[in-house]
Structure formats: C-alpha cells, structure tokens
Short mmCIF file of C-alpha atoms in Angstrom, two decimals:
data_model
loop_
_atom_site.label_atom_id
_atom_site.label_comp_id
_atom_site.label_asym_id
_atom_site.label_seq_id
_atom_site.Cartn_x
_atom_site.Cartn_y
_atom_site.Cartn_z
CA UNK A 8 0.08 0.00 0.03
CA UNK A 9 1.39 3.26 -0.80
CA UNK A 10 1.83 6.97 0.96
CA UNK A 11 3.14 9.94 0.67
CA UNK A 12 6.62 10.10 2.66
CA UNK A 13 7.62 13.53 3.58
CA UNK A 14 10.89 14.47 2.53
CA UNK A 15 14.21 16.75 2.61
CA UNK A 16 16.83 16.68 0.94
CA UNK A 17 20.05 19.04 0.25
CA UNK A 18 20.25 20.52 -3.28
CA UNK A 19 22.65 23.08 -3.82
CA UNK A 20 27.01 23.08 -4.41
CA UNK A 21 29.83 24.41 -3.20
CA UNK A 22 28.15 27.77 -3.40
CA UNK A 23 25.84 27.22 -1.07
CA UNK A 24 22.81 24.79 -0.39
CA UNK A 25 19.85 24.39 1.77
CA UNK A 26 17.38 21.29 2.62
CA UNK A 27 14.67 21.11 -0.05
CA UNK A 28 11.03 19.77 1.37
CA UNK A 29 9.40 17.44 -0.98
CA UNK A 30 6.49 14.85 -0.87
CA UNK A 31 6.56 11.73 -2.78
CA UNK A 32 4.67 9.09 -3.03
CA UNK A 33 5.98 5.54 -2.05
CA UNK A 34 5.18 1.79 -1.93
CA UNK A 35 5.42 -1.02 0.54
CA UNK A 36 8.94 -2.21 0.15
CA UNK A 37 10.62 0.46 -0.88
CA UNK A 38 14.10 1.84 0.35
CA UNK A 39 15.40 5.56 0.20
CA UNK A 40 16.98 5.11 -3.06
CA UNK A 41 13.59 4.52 -4.53
CA UNK A 42 12.14 7.24 -3.08
CA UNK A 43 15.20 9.39 -4.39
CA UNK A 44 14.35 8.30 -7.92
CA UNK A 45 11.13 8.97 -7.43
CA UNK A 46 11.85 12.12 -6.57
CA UNK A 47 14.06 12.96 -9.90
CA UNK A 48 11.60 11.48 -11.95
CA UNK A 49 8.88 13.64 -10.98
CA UNK A 50 9.90 16.54 -9.27
CA UNK A 51 13.52 17.34 -9.34
CA UNK A 52 14.36 16.43 -12.82
CA UNK A 53 17.96 17.89 -12.47
CA UNK A 54 18.50 16.33 -8.88
CA UNK A 55 21.95 14.90 -8.93
CA UNK A 56 22.43 11.25 -7.32
CA UNK A 57 25.65 8.70 -7.71
CA UNK A 58 24.06 5.41 -7.82
CA UNK A 59 24.97 2.51 -9.66
CA UNK A 60 23.53 -1.73 -8.36
CA UNK A 61 20.80 -0.98 -6.14
CA UNK A 62 21.86 -4.32 -4.55
CA UNK A 63 24.43 -2.68 -1.71
CA UNK A 64 27.29 -4.46 -3.71
CA UNK A 65 28.77 -1.24 -5.72
CA UNK A 66 28.86 1.26 -2.77
CA UNK A 67 27.91 4.23 -5.16
CA UNK A 68 24.81 5.63 -3.28
CA UNK A 69 26.37 6.21 -0.15
CA UNK A 70 24.46 9.37 1.85
CA UNK A 71 23.31 10.60 5.20
CA UNK A 72 20.12 9.34 5.91
CA UNK A 73 18.75 11.33 9.39
CA UNK A 74 22.25 12.07 9.59
CA UNK A 75 23.52 8.46 10.05
CA UNK A 76 25.99 7.50 6.77
CA UNK A 77 23.74 5.18 5.08
CA UNK A 78 23.78 2.98 1.37
CA UNK A 79 20.76 4.84 0.31
CA UNK A 80 19.48 1.54 -1.87
CA UNK A 81 19.79 -0.78 1.68
CA UNK A 82 17.98 1.74 4.05
CA UNK A 83 14.17 0.51 3.91
CA UNK A 84 11.16 2.82 4.08
CA UNK A 85 9.94 0.59 6.33
CA UNK A 86 12.65 1.00 9.02
CA UNK A 87 10.63 4.48 9.48
CA UNK A 88 7.60 5.71 10.92
CA UNK A 89 5.30 6.76 7.69
CA UNK A 90 4.20 10.00 8.95
CA UNK A 91 8.46 10.85 9.92
CA UNK A 92 10.09 13.11 7.83
CA UNK A 93 13.38 11.47 6.36
CA UNK A 94 16.30 13.97 5.40
CA UNK A 95 18.95 12.66 3.00
CA UNK A 96 22.07 14.44 2.46
CA UNK A 97 25.02 14.42 0.56
CA UNK A 98 28.24 12.76 2.99
CA UNK A 99 29.60 15.45 4.95
CA UNK A 100 33.04 14.68 4.60
CA UNK A 101 33.89 15.12 1.16
CA UNK A 102 33.75 17.73 -0.77
CA UNK A 103 30.12 18.41 -2.38
CA UNK A 104 29.92 18.71 -6.26
CA UNK A 105 25.66 19.05 -6.66
CA UNK A 106 23.13 17.64 -4.54
CA UNK A 107 24.33 14.56 -3.38
CA UNK A 108 26.86 13.95 -5.42
CA UNK A 109 30.35 14.54 -3.78
CA UNK A 110 34.00 14.26 -4.79
CA UNK A 111 35.22 10.98 -3.27
CA UNK A 112 39.14 11.22 -4.74
CA UNK A 113 40.69 11.82 -1.20
CA UNK A 114 39.99 8.12 -1.46
CA UNK A 115 41.71 7.52 -4.51
CA UNK A 116 44.50 9.60 -3.76
CA UNK A 117 45.26 7.66 -0.36
CA UNK A 118 45.07 4.36 -2.44
CA UNK A 119 47.61 5.50 -4.73
CA UNK A 120 49.75 5.91 -1.45
CA UNK A 121 49.53 2.38 -0.02
CA UNK A 122 52.28 0.06 -0.85
CA UNK A 123 50.95 -2.82 -2.97
CA UNK A 124 51.55 -6.34 -2.51
CA UNK A 125 55.01 -7.82 -3.44
CA UNK A 126 54.91 -11.53 -3.26
CA UNK A 127 57.89 -13.32 -2.82
CA UNK A 128 59.81 -16.54 -5.53
CA UNK A 129 57.08 -18.88 -6.90
CA UNK A 130 58.01 -22.54 -5.36
CA UNK A 131 59.69 -24.93 -7.59
CA UNK A 132 57.13 -25.86 -9.82
CA UNK A 133 56.15 -22.31 -10.74
CA UNK A 134 53.16 -22.12 -8.58
CA UNK A 135 52.17 -20.40 -5.42
CA UNK A 136 50.77 -21.94 -2.29
CA UNK A 137 48.73 -20.64 0.59
CA UNK A 138 47.08 -22.40 3.00
CA UNK A 139 43.54 -22.14 4.02
CA UNK A 140 43.61 -21.09 7.28
CA UNK A 141 46.68 -18.39 6.10
CA UNK A 142 43.75 -16.94 3.57
CA UNK A 143 40.42 -17.14 5.45
CA UNK A 144 41.38 -14.30 7.75
CA UNK A 145 42.23 -11.53 5.30
CA UNK A 146 38.92 -12.62 3.71
CA UNK A 147 36.71 -10.10 5.53
CA UNK A 148 38.58 -7.27 4.40
CA UNK A 149 37.63 -8.43 0.59
CA UNK A 150 34.20 -8.06 1.52
CA UNK A 151 34.69 -4.00 1.19
CA UNK A 152 32.43 -2.24 -1.62
CA UNK A 153 34.52 1.28 -1.20
CA UNK A 154 31.34 3.42 -0.42
CA UNK A 155 33.53 4.94 1.69
CA UNK A 156 30.71 5.18 4.25
CA UNK A 157 33.37 4.53 7.15
CA UNK A 158 35.80 7.35 5.93
CA UNK A 159 32.87 9.40 6.03
CA UNK A 160 31.99 8.91 9.35
CA UNK A 161 35.52 8.57 10.69
CA UNK A 162 35.83 11.62 12.89
CA UNK A 163 39.51 12.05 12.59
CA UNK A 164 38.95 13.69 9.07
CA UNK A 165 35.10 14.49 9.33
CA UNK A 166 35.47 17.11 12.21
CA UNK A 167 39.37 17.87 10.90
CA UNK A 168 39.73 18.47 7.56
CA UNK A 169 43.38 19.38 8.26
CA UNK A 170 43.89 15.96 9.00
CA UNK A 171 43.33 14.84 5.92
CA UNK A 172 46.84 14.86 4.24
CA UNK A 173 48.35 12.47 7.41
CA UNK A 174 45.18 10.39 7.55
CA UNK A 175 44.70 7.52 5.44
CA UNK A 176 41.28 6.12 7.13
CA UNK A 177 39.54 3.02 7.96
CA UNK A 178 39.70 1.68 4.41
CA UNK A 179 42.81 1.27 4.30
CA UNK A 180 43.55 0.71 7.80
CA UNK A 181 41.13 -2.78 6.43
CA UNK A 182 44.03 -3.00 3.56
CA UNK A 183 47.07 -2.22 5.66
CA UNK A 184 45.74 -5.06 7.59
CA UNK A 185 44.68 -7.55 4.94
CA UNK A 186 48.32 -7.16 3.04
CA UNK A 187 50.29 -7.48 6.51
CA UNK A 188 48.26 -10.55 7.46
CA UNK A 189 49.20 -12.15 3.62
CA UNK A 190 51.04 -15.33 3.74
CA UNK A 191 53.03 -14.62 0.65
CA UNK A 192 53.55 -10.76 1.09
CA UNK A 193 57.10 -9.70 1.75
CA UNK A 194 57.06 -6.18 2.88
CA UNK A 195 56.34 -5.54 6.35
CA UNK A 196 54.00 -2.48 6.99
CA UNK A 197 54.18 -1.91 10.45
CA UNK A 198 55.71 1.27 10.46
CA UNK A 199 54.26 2.60 7.14
CA UNK A 200 50.85 2.17 8.96
CA UNK A 201 51.65 4.29 11.60
CA UNK A 202 53.79 6.79 9.78
CA UNK A 203 52.89 7.05 6.52
CA UNK A 204 49.27 6.26 6.98
CA UNK A 205 48.33 7.92 10.42
CA UNK A 206 47.19 4.87 12.55
CA UNK A 207 47.98 6.60 15.56
CA UNK A 208 45.26 9.03 14.67
CA UNK A 209 42.51 6.72 15.28
CA UNK A 210 41.42 6.52 18.68
CA UNK A 211 39.40 3.24 17.93
CA UNK A 212 35.54 4.73 18.64
CA UNK A 213 34.47 1.98 16.05
CA UNK A 214 32.05 4.75 14.05
CA UNK A 215 33.37 2.88 10.84
CA UNK A 216 32.71 -0.58 12.16
CA UNK A 217 28.88 0.81 12.75
CA UNK A 218 28.14 2.12 9.70
CA UNK A 219 30.13 -0.99 7.37
CA UNK A 220 27.15 -2.02 5.40
CA UNK A 221 28.87 -5.32 4.83
CA UNK A 222 29.50 -5.72 8.37
CA UNK A 223 33.63 -5.71 8.31
CA UNK A 224 34.67 -5.78 11.78
CA UNK A 225 36.98 -2.99 11.20
CA UNK A 226 37.83 -2.05 14.36
CA UNK A 227 38.02 -5.21 15.88
CA UNK A 228 39.68 -7.17 13.22
CA UNK A 229 41.89 -4.61 11.32
CA UNK A 230 42.62 -1.63 13.18
CA UNK A 231 43.31 -3.06 16.23
CA UNK A 232 45.16 -6.13 15.29
CA UNK A 233 47.67 -3.33 13.32
CA UNK A 234 48.21 -1.16 16.25
CA UNK A 235 49.42 -4.56 18.04
CA UNK A 236 51.15 -4.86 15.31
CA UNK A 237 52.98 -1.40 15.84
CA UNK A 238 53.09 -1.92 19.54
CA UNK A 239 55.30 -5.17 18.85
CA UNK A 240 57.70 -3.39 16.48
CA UNK A 241 57.97 0.05 18.52
CA UNK A 242 56.35 -0.17 22.12
CA UNK A 243 56.45 -4.51 23.54
CA UNK A 244 59.85 -4.31 25.92
CA UNK A 245 58.94 -8.57 25.72
CA UNK A 246 59.56 -8.32 21.68
CA UNK A 247 62.12 -6.36 22.44
CA UNK A 248 63.76 -8.01 24.97
CA UNK A 249 63.11 -11.03 22.54
CA UNK A 250 64.56 -10.11 19.35
CA UNK A 251 68.06 -9.13 21.73
CA UNK A 252 68.15 -12.61 23.33
CA UNK A 253 67.41 -14.22 20.06
CA UNK A 254 63.86 -15.47 21.02
CA UNK A 255 61.56 -13.78 18.52
CA UNK A 256 58.58 -13.99 16.23
CA UNK A 257 60.21 -15.83 13.21
CA UNK A 258 57.14 -15.06 11.09
CA UNK A 259 58.29 -12.00 10.07
CA UNK A 260 61.35 -13.56 8.54
CA UNK A 261 62.16 -11.98 5.15
CA UNK A 262 59.77 -9.37 4.96
CA UNK A 263 61.31 -5.71 4.09
CA UNK A 264 60.27 -2.57 6.18
CA UNK A 265 58.67 0.19 4.12
CA UNK B 17 12.56 25.61 1.62
CA UNK B 18 14.66 25.45 5.12
CA UNK B 19 18.03 27.20 4.09
CA UNK B 20 21.02 25.54 5.47
CA UNK B 21 23.75 28.46 4.45
CA UNK B 22 25.15 29.65 7.21
CA UNK B 23 28.51 30.88 8.84
CA UNK B 24 31.42 28.39 8.17
CA UNK B 25 34.03 27.31 10.01
CA UNK B 26 37.41 26.84 8.89
CA UNK B 27 37.37 22.68 9.27
CA UNK B 28 34.81 19.83 9.90
CA UNK B 29 31.66 19.52 8.67
CA UNK B 30 31.18 23.13 7.99
CA UNK B 31 33.90 23.52 6.34
CA UNK B 32 34.09 25.80 2.95
CA UNK B 33 34.03 22.47 0.69
CA UNK B 34 31.71 20.76 2.48
CA UNK B 35 27.46 20.69 1.64
CA UNK B 36 26.51 23.85 3.78
CA UNK B 37 24.33 22.40 6.66
CA UNK B 38 24.30 24.51 9.89
CA UNK B 39 23.40 21.75 12.09
CA UNK B 40 26.29 19.68 13.40
CA UNK B 41 24.16 16.38 13.39
CA UNK B 42 21.07 15.59 11.62
CA UNK B 43 20.53 12.38 13.75
CA UNK B 44 16.71 12.05 15.02
CA UNK B 45 17.60 9.01 17.34
CA UNK B 46 18.66 9.09 20.85
CA UNK B 47 22.30 9.29 19.98
CA UNK B 48 23.32 10.95 23.06
CA UNK B 49 21.83 8.25 25.11
CA UNK B 50 24.14 5.70 25.24
CA UNK B 51 27.59 8.25 26.01
CA UNK B 52 25.70 10.19 28.64
CA UNK B 53 25.09 6.63 30.21
CA UNK B 54 28.39 6.11 30.46
CA UNK B 55 29.25 8.72 31.06
CA UNK B 56 27.23 8.29 34.68
CA UNK B 57 28.09 4.88 35.40
CA UNK B 58 31.44 5.77 35.16
CA UNK B 59 31.31 8.72 37.35
CA UNK B 60 29.89 7.10 39.79
CA UNK B 61 32.29 3.86 39.51
CA UNK B 62 35.18 6.43 39.65
CA UNK B 63 33.71 8.17 42.89
CA UNK B 64 33.06 4.87 45.00
CA UNK B 65 36.52 3.50 43.91
CA UNK B 66 38.35 6.70 44.82
CA UNK B 67 36.61 6.69 48.10
CA UNK B 68 36.82 2.76 48.61
CA UNK B 69 40.59 2.90 47.84
CA UNK B 70 41.57 6.17 50.22
CA UNK B 71 39.41 4.79 53.24
CA UNK B 72 42.07 2.32 53.88
CA UNK B 73 39.38 0.50 56.38
CA UNK B 74 36.50 -1.68 56.22
CA UNK B 75 38.21 -3.40 53.50
CA UNK B 76 38.73 -7.35 54.82
CA UNK B 77 36.43 -9.39 57.28
CA UNK B 78 38.12 -13.42 57.51
CA UNK B 79 37.94 -14.87 55.08
CA UNK B 80 37.14 -12.04 52.75
CA UNK B 81 39.73 -9.74 51.34
CA UNK B 82 38.13 -6.49 49.23
CA UNK B 83 39.50 -6.86 45.72
CA UNK B 84 40.39 -3.62 45.77
CA UNK B 85 43.08 -3.80 48.23
CA UNK B 86 44.30 -7.13 46.90
CA UNK B 87 47.26 -8.19 46.77
CA UNK B 88 47.48 -6.59 50.28
CA UNK B 89 51.05 -5.04 50.48
CA UNK B 90 51.21 -1.96 53.52
CA UNK B 91 50.02 -1.54 55.97
CA UNK B 92 47.84 -3.78 56.15
CA UNK B 93 45.00 -5.00 59.03
CA UNK B 94 45.77 -8.66 60.74
CA UNK B 95 45.62 -11.66 58.20
CA UNK B 96 44.87 -9.91 55.17
CA UNK B 97 48.72 -9.80 53.66
CA UNK B 98 48.52 -13.20 52.29
CA UNK B 99 51.65 -11.84 50.21
CA UNK B 100 53.95 -10.19 53.25
CA UNK B 101 53.83 -6.57 53.51
CA UNK B 102 56.86 -5.29 51.45
CA UNK B 103 55.24 -1.78 51.91
CA UNK B 104 54.39 -1.74 55.39
CA UNK B 105 55.57 1.37 55.69
CA UNK B 106 53.52 3.15 52.97
CA UNK B 107 51.76 6.40 54.83
CA UNK B 108 48.62 5.90 52.20
CA UNK B 109 46.23 3.67 51.62
CA UNK B 110 47.57 -0.05 50.71
CA UNK B 111 44.94 0.02 47.72
CA UNK B 112 47.13 3.08 45.74
CA UNK B 113 49.83 0.53 46.21
CA UNK B 114 47.97 -1.92 44.11
CA UNK B 115 45.68 -0.55 42.11
CA UNK B 116 47.29 1.15 39.20
CA UNK B 117 47.46 -2.25 37.51
CA UNK B 118 43.82 -2.50 37.18
CA UNK B 119 43.15 0.48 36.88
CA UNK B 120 46.15 1.14 34.01
CA UNK B 121 44.57 -1.93 32.48
CA UNK B 122 41.45 -0.65 32.25
CA UNK B 123 42.29 2.63 31.38
CA UNK B 124 44.09 1.69 28.41
CA UNK B 125 41.95 -1.40 27.05
CA UNK B 126 40.46 -0.40 23.35
CA UNK B 127 36.81 -0.88 24.54
CA UNK B 128 36.72 1.39 27.32
CA UNK B 129 38.74 3.84 25.61
CA UNK B 130 36.27 3.62 23.08
CA UNK B 131 33.70 4.93 25.95
CA UNK B 132 34.90 7.35 27.44
CA UNK B 133 36.62 8.62 24.42
CA UNK B 134 32.87 8.93 23.28
CA UNK B 135 31.31 9.77 26.86
CA UNK B 136 34.11 11.88 28.67
CA UNK B 137 36.01 13.83 25.76
CA UNK B 138 33.55 13.40 23.08
CA UNK B 139 35.58 12.75 20.25
CA UNK B 140 33.57 12.09 18.64
CA UNK B 141 30.31 11.78 21.22
CA UNK B 142 28.30 9.71 18.67
CA UNK B 143 28.50 8.77 15.24
CA UNK B 144 28.30 11.37 12.93
CA UNK B 145 27.73 13.59 15.59
CA UNK B 146 30.19 16.94 15.61
CA UNK B 147 32.81 16.68 18.36
CA UNK B 148 33.51 20.38 19.90
CA UNK B 149 37.41 19.83 19.44
CA UNK B 150 38.94 22.68 17.18
CA UNK B 151 42.33 20.23 17.07
CA UNK B 152 42.97 16.54 17.11
CA UNK B 153 45.96 14.48 17.69
CA UNK B 154 44.25 11.52 18.26
CA UNK B 155 46.86 9.10 20.20
CA UNK B 156 50.04 10.33 17.92
CA UNK B 157 51.01 12.70 21.13
CA UNK B 158 52.02 12.64 24.66
CA UNK B 159 49.66 11.50 27.21
CA UNK B 160 47.41 9.48 24.54
CA UNK B 161 50.32 7.79 22.75
CA UNK B 162 50.53 5.65 26.44
CA UNK B 163 47.67 3.69 25.15
CA UNK B 164 49.95 1.62 23.41
CA UNK B 165 51.37 0.36 27.16
CA UNK B 166 48.11 -1.83 27.36
CA UNK B 167 49.70 -4.91 26.77
CA UNK B 168 52.15 -4.42 29.75
CA UNK B 169 49.00 -3.89 31.67
CA UNK B 170 47.67 -6.83 30.62
CA UNK B 171 50.72 -8.88 31.87
CA UNK B 172 49.81 -7.11 35.15
CA UNK B 173 46.14 -8.15 34.41
CA UNK B 174 47.36 -11.81 34.63
CA UNK B 175 48.80 -11.75 37.61
CA UNK B 176 46.29 -9.95 39.69
CA UNK B 177 43.75 -12.44 38.33
CA UNK B 178 46.10 -15.06 39.47
CA UNK B 179 45.68 -13.47 42.86
CA UNK B 180 42.48 -12.72 43.00
CA UNK B 181 41.34 -16.49 42.05
CA UNK B 182 43.58 -17.12 45.55
CA UNK B 183 41.85 -14.66 47.52
CA UNK B 184 38.24 -16.59 46.16
CA UNK B 185 39.53 -19.89 47.53
CA UNK B 186 40.17 -18.86 50.48
CA UNK B 187 36.66 -17.20 51.07
CA UNK B 188 35.72 -21.32 50.95
CA UNK B 189 38.63 -21.87 54.00
CA UNK B 190 37.71 -21.48 57.79
CA UNK B 191 39.36 -22.14 60.37
CA UNK B 192 37.92 -25.14 61.85
CA UNK B 193 36.96 -26.41 58.10
CA UNK B 194 35.30 -24.98 55.18
CA UNK B 195 32.81 -22.67 54.47
CA UNK B 196 30.26 -21.18 51.49
CA UNK B 197 28.36 -17.90 51.85
CA UNK B 198 26.96 -15.48 50.01
CA UNK B 199 30.58 -13.54 49.51
CA UNK B 200 32.37 -16.90 48.62
CA UNK B 201 29.60 -16.44 45.34
CA UNK B 202 30.23 -13.03 45.01
CA UNK B 203 33.77 -13.75 45.06
CA UNK B 204 33.53 -16.69 42.34
CA UNK B 205 31.25 -14.66 39.97
CA UNK B 206 33.87 -11.68 40.28
CA UNK B 207 36.64 -13.78 39.36
CA UNK B 208 34.90 -15.58 36.94
CA UNK B 209 34.02 -11.96 35.00
CA UNK B 210 37.15 -10.92 35.87
CA UNK B 211 38.96 -13.65 33.98
CA UNK B 212 36.46 -13.62 31.04
CA UNK B 213 37.46 -9.77 30.46
CA UNK B 214 41.38 -10.36 30.62
CA UNK B 215 41.13 -13.07 28.28
CA UNK B 216 38.95 -11.43 26.08
CA UNK B 217 41.37 -8.63 25.72
CA UNK B 218 42.52 -7.31 22.54
CA UNK B 219 46.66 -7.83 23.42
CA UNK B 220 45.85 -11.08 24.57
CA UNK B 221 44.07 -11.94 21.38
CA UNK B 222 46.81 -10.61 19.70
CA UNK B 223 49.63 -11.90 21.96
CA UNK B 224 48.16 -15.57 21.77
CA UNK B 225 48.41 -15.58 17.95
CA UNK B 226 47.06 -12.49 16.06
CA UNK B 227 50.37 -11.43 15.75
CA UNK B 228 51.23 -14.56 13.53
CA UNK B 229 51.46 -14.24 9.65
CA UNK B 230 51.29 -18.62 9.44
CA UNK B 231 48.38 -20.12 11.41
CA UNK B 232 49.16 -22.95 9.21
CA UNK B 233 52.37 -22.99 11.14
CA UNK B 234 51.33 -22.80 14.60
CA UNK B 235 48.32 -24.65 15.14
CA UNK B 236 48.15 -24.85 18.75
CA UNK B 237 48.38 -21.01 18.61
CA UNK B 238 45.56 -20.90 16.10
CA UNK B 239 43.12 -22.80 18.23
CA UNK B 240 43.91 -20.43 20.84
CA UNK B 241 43.61 -17.44 18.84
CA UNK B 242 39.90 -18.49 17.62
CA UNK B 243 39.08 -19.42 21.14
CA UNK B 244 40.20 -15.66 22.50
CA UNK B 245 38.65 -14.05 19.32
CA UNK B 246 35.03 -15.85 20.73
CA UNK B 247 35.57 -14.11 23.71
CA UNK B 248 36.54 -11.10 22.45
CA UNK B 249 32.97 -9.92 20.24
CA UNK B 250 32.11 -10.07 24.06
CA UNK B 251 34.75 -8.15 25.26
CA UNK B 252 32.98 -4.77 26.15
CA UNK B 253 29.73 -6.76 27.97
CA UNK B 254 33.02 -8.11 30.25
CA UNK B 255 33.74 -5.33 30.53
CA UNK B 256 30.73 -3.48 31.99
CA UNK B 257 30.08 -6.80 34.15
CA UNK B 258 33.04 -7.18 35.75
CA UNK B 259 33.17 -3.44 37.18
CA UNK B 260 29.93 -3.91 38.18
CA UNK B 261 31.28 -7.05 39.96
CA UNK B 262 34.17 -6.01 41.65
CA UNK B 263 32.25 -3.22 43.28
CA UNK B 264 29.61 -5.57 44.28
CA UNK B 265 32.66 -7.57 45.96
CA UNK B 266 34.45 -4.63 47.54
CA UNK B 267 30.58 -3.42 48.36
CA UNK B 268 29.35 -6.82 50.01
CA UNK B 269 33.46 -6.67 52.23
CA UNK B 270 32.74 -2.99 53.40
CA UNK B 271 29.34 -3.79 54.45
CA UNK B 272 30.49 -6.99 56.26
CA UNK B 273 33.22 -5.24 57.94
CA UNK B 274 31.06 -2.05 59.48
CA UNK B 275 29.22 -4.26 60.71
CA UNK B 276 25.88 -3.35 58.55
CA UNK B 277 25.55 -6.36 57.45
CA UNK B 278 26.17 -9.85 58.71
CA UNK B 279 27.39 -12.84 56.18
CA UNK B 280 24.69 -15.43 55.08
CA UNK B 281 26.16 -19.06 55.05
CA UNK B 282 24.72 -21.60 53.26
CA UNK B 283 26.45 -24.35 54.86
#
C-alpha cells in the first residue's frame, strides 16, 4: 500500500545549498533510493544522485539519511514511521559536487599511497601456495565495497579537514591489515601504517564498524590488530628483549620494512 | 525551503567545500543516550572506587579481602596480607599500591577507550555527531601515545587475576573447616568475570596468535586465537559486568566489615 512520504533533500553545490522539502509517493517495500529516484522522475529532474547496482554491492549511493551514513539502496522505508520526515544529505566529509554527489577522490589518492602487495619467489613448479587457514582471515576484508561510509563517518577527517593529508582512514587500515596478514607478502607495513597512514590518529571509537554495510569488523579485526602489530615493533619491551636474545617471532622473517 | 547556508567554520562538517548544513548533526535518534549512560555509570564507579581506595578501612573480614586491596602489601590489617607486607611503611592506603595495575589495564583497554573518548571527551560523542574540539591529534602524542602500553598492563592483569583467584579460593576456607557464604559466591562470580574480561582483551588476542602471519604453522596458537576471538566479541560486556562485580564484591566486604550486614552462610 502506498503513502505520501515527506522528505527533505539537500540541494546545492559548493557555493551554497539548502534542504528542500518534498512529498513523494512511495510504496511498501521500497528503499530510500526508490524515493529519491521517484523524486527525480516526477519533481526534481535535475537532482544529482550517484547510484548503480541498487543491491548494496557497488557502494555508489552512499549518503546520510536522518544524519546517519547509509547506503540509500539498503535503507528500507519500513524502518521509519510513515509520518516521519526523512532527511537525505550528501556525505559530509567530502567536498560536495552537486546535490547528493560528493567528490570522493580523497580516497583514491590514499589508495595510491598504499604500498601494494609484493609476493616472494614462486615454488619450484612455478606455482604459489597458501594454506586456506592463512587466507581466511583476510577474506573478511575483501568484502569491502568501497562505499567510503567508514571514511565519511570517521571523525578524524570528518571533523578535522587538516588531518586529511596525514590520515588514510579505516578503509585503508583494512587494506594495511589485509596485506600485513598476507601469508606470501614480503613487505613489513607496520612502520608505514603508523607513520605514513596515520594509524595513531585513530582513537578506535568504532564508528567505521557501526556504519559498514558489509558488517566488516573494521576496528576489532583490522585496526586494533594493526595497532597491536605496531606495538610489537615499537612499544613492547618483551618483544624487544626477545629480539635481543634471539627468541622472536620468526613469522616476520624475510620481510622488508617500508 | 529550509535554508542551510550559514557562517562557515574553518574545518569539519562546516568547512568551505562541504555541503553547507548548519546543524552539527541531523541524527534524530537518541544518540546521546549511550554516552550519557556511560558518563553516569563510569563517574559513579570512579567516585566509589576513589572513596574506597582512600578509605583504608573496612576492606577485610576473614576470609574476605576486598579486590580493591588485593594483594594487600602495605600496612594492612591482621590476616589480610597473604603475600607479606613489603610496603609496610607506605603512609597512604594499601589499595593505592596495587590499584595502578587494574586501573591502568582498564584505562588503556581498547573498549574503555572507545567508551570514555565518546562519553567524557566527546571525541566524537556519537557517530556522525560533530565533536566540539578545534584540533585533534588522536593517540600520536603525549599523553595518549601511552595507550600503546596496554599489553604491559595485560601482563600485570594476568598476575592480578591469579591473585584474585587465590583470594577467591580462600573465601571457602575457615579455621575449623570449609565454608560457603554469599560472599564466596560473589567472589566466584567476580573472578569468573575478571578472567573473562582479561582473556577477551584485544592484546591477549594478538599475543596468543593474532600477531602471526601463518596460522598453518602454529595450529595450537591458532586454536587459542580462535577461542580468544570468540571471547573478544563479548569484551565490552565483560568490561561492564566485571566493573560491577568488583564493586559489588568490595561493597559486600565493606558492609560485612562495618557491621551493616552479617554473612549469609549456605553451609
């Protein structure tokens, strides 16, 4: 059964903008992106919105719905009361281009800065082998769809523009962790994660985990393990002592520090 | 149309390139409830624990020694020092000698950090709610860079938990045989929660196996990591429950010691 949904949608660009009030006819089972599309089709033909798969897998329709960073295509209207006004704005951490579309190139620049995987030599038969148990841990991180909601909600850059040059953000800490746990990678990224990527700026308040539409445990499984790996290298007296007397973690042998 | 154009601040969500929206958050849910609750409960615990730690009285009734004072290494009342009194001349409360270890463990805990950064420092108060601070350096500088010593306190926390386990065992002992009282059960519940909190720690998870890159070469450590990972998912709950249990254990001892209540014996 359909009903009239009251919406407020941010319209504008970097020169200014405002929340426009709209009433949109919606149907049972629809999501916020459906309402935005109907608004675009019937009342606001010039409304700019980025979207693609409508299935929560492409990461394009990231926005803020009633102030919460969400994928519009995965936010059901049934989660709200029919009489409730739904406010939709662009992500508030990135420069706005127009209406609901933001410039997320900050993330692409950070991706370029991240040292890629460097595999060791192949086995004698020309193949590379990894045990399943060693691969499984990083597979959770491969679920990332790069919607950048975690980057958007992270207060380190959301509330402090000046931190952007020094801080890669949770999405890339995820990548650092994935590569540092990679059984065949030959690089040691611990110092780079702390220094170049700004891992120390993270105060583990877990908002990245709260907003992740893929339910990746970013903080518990990636950021904190990376912080602990940094502690191994820089702050643990027992590890330091172990290295001095030859009792150490041989798992890092053969890796080159970046 | 509701205008959202307003004076722009230098950075943050009201920076010049961001979508111009005056409100620091547009969240409509009760986002303030969780940090407010944390603030009230943690503050109440800090006030209670500070009062009890400085009180230097009513912390021992045979066979119960308050966990705030264990091990009692200072100028302690007779019968409460199972590990001697190496700090016998310490002029202040004996609790102050040992409390630094559990206090440091909890203050540097990854869960507590999240909780108090949100509730006390509002950094951020909740997700997508702008924080009030003009600048932010995270845990890169003094004093917060010292949060990295968490595992040092974890090493100490293992010792503390072992000592509290010993104390708990002693609560079943009596001069003329065995004894089970309400206090014994409170102490058992407390030590179970203390161990669950200590073993579910993120540093523990890392040390037992998380630091490895090849689980396949360390099957025992992989199993330990898997077990601790399961506990770790409940670390916040254990942090809260053990906070309550340690306060309740201390309160029970205090009420026994000052005569407010008498021991409930089961046999």
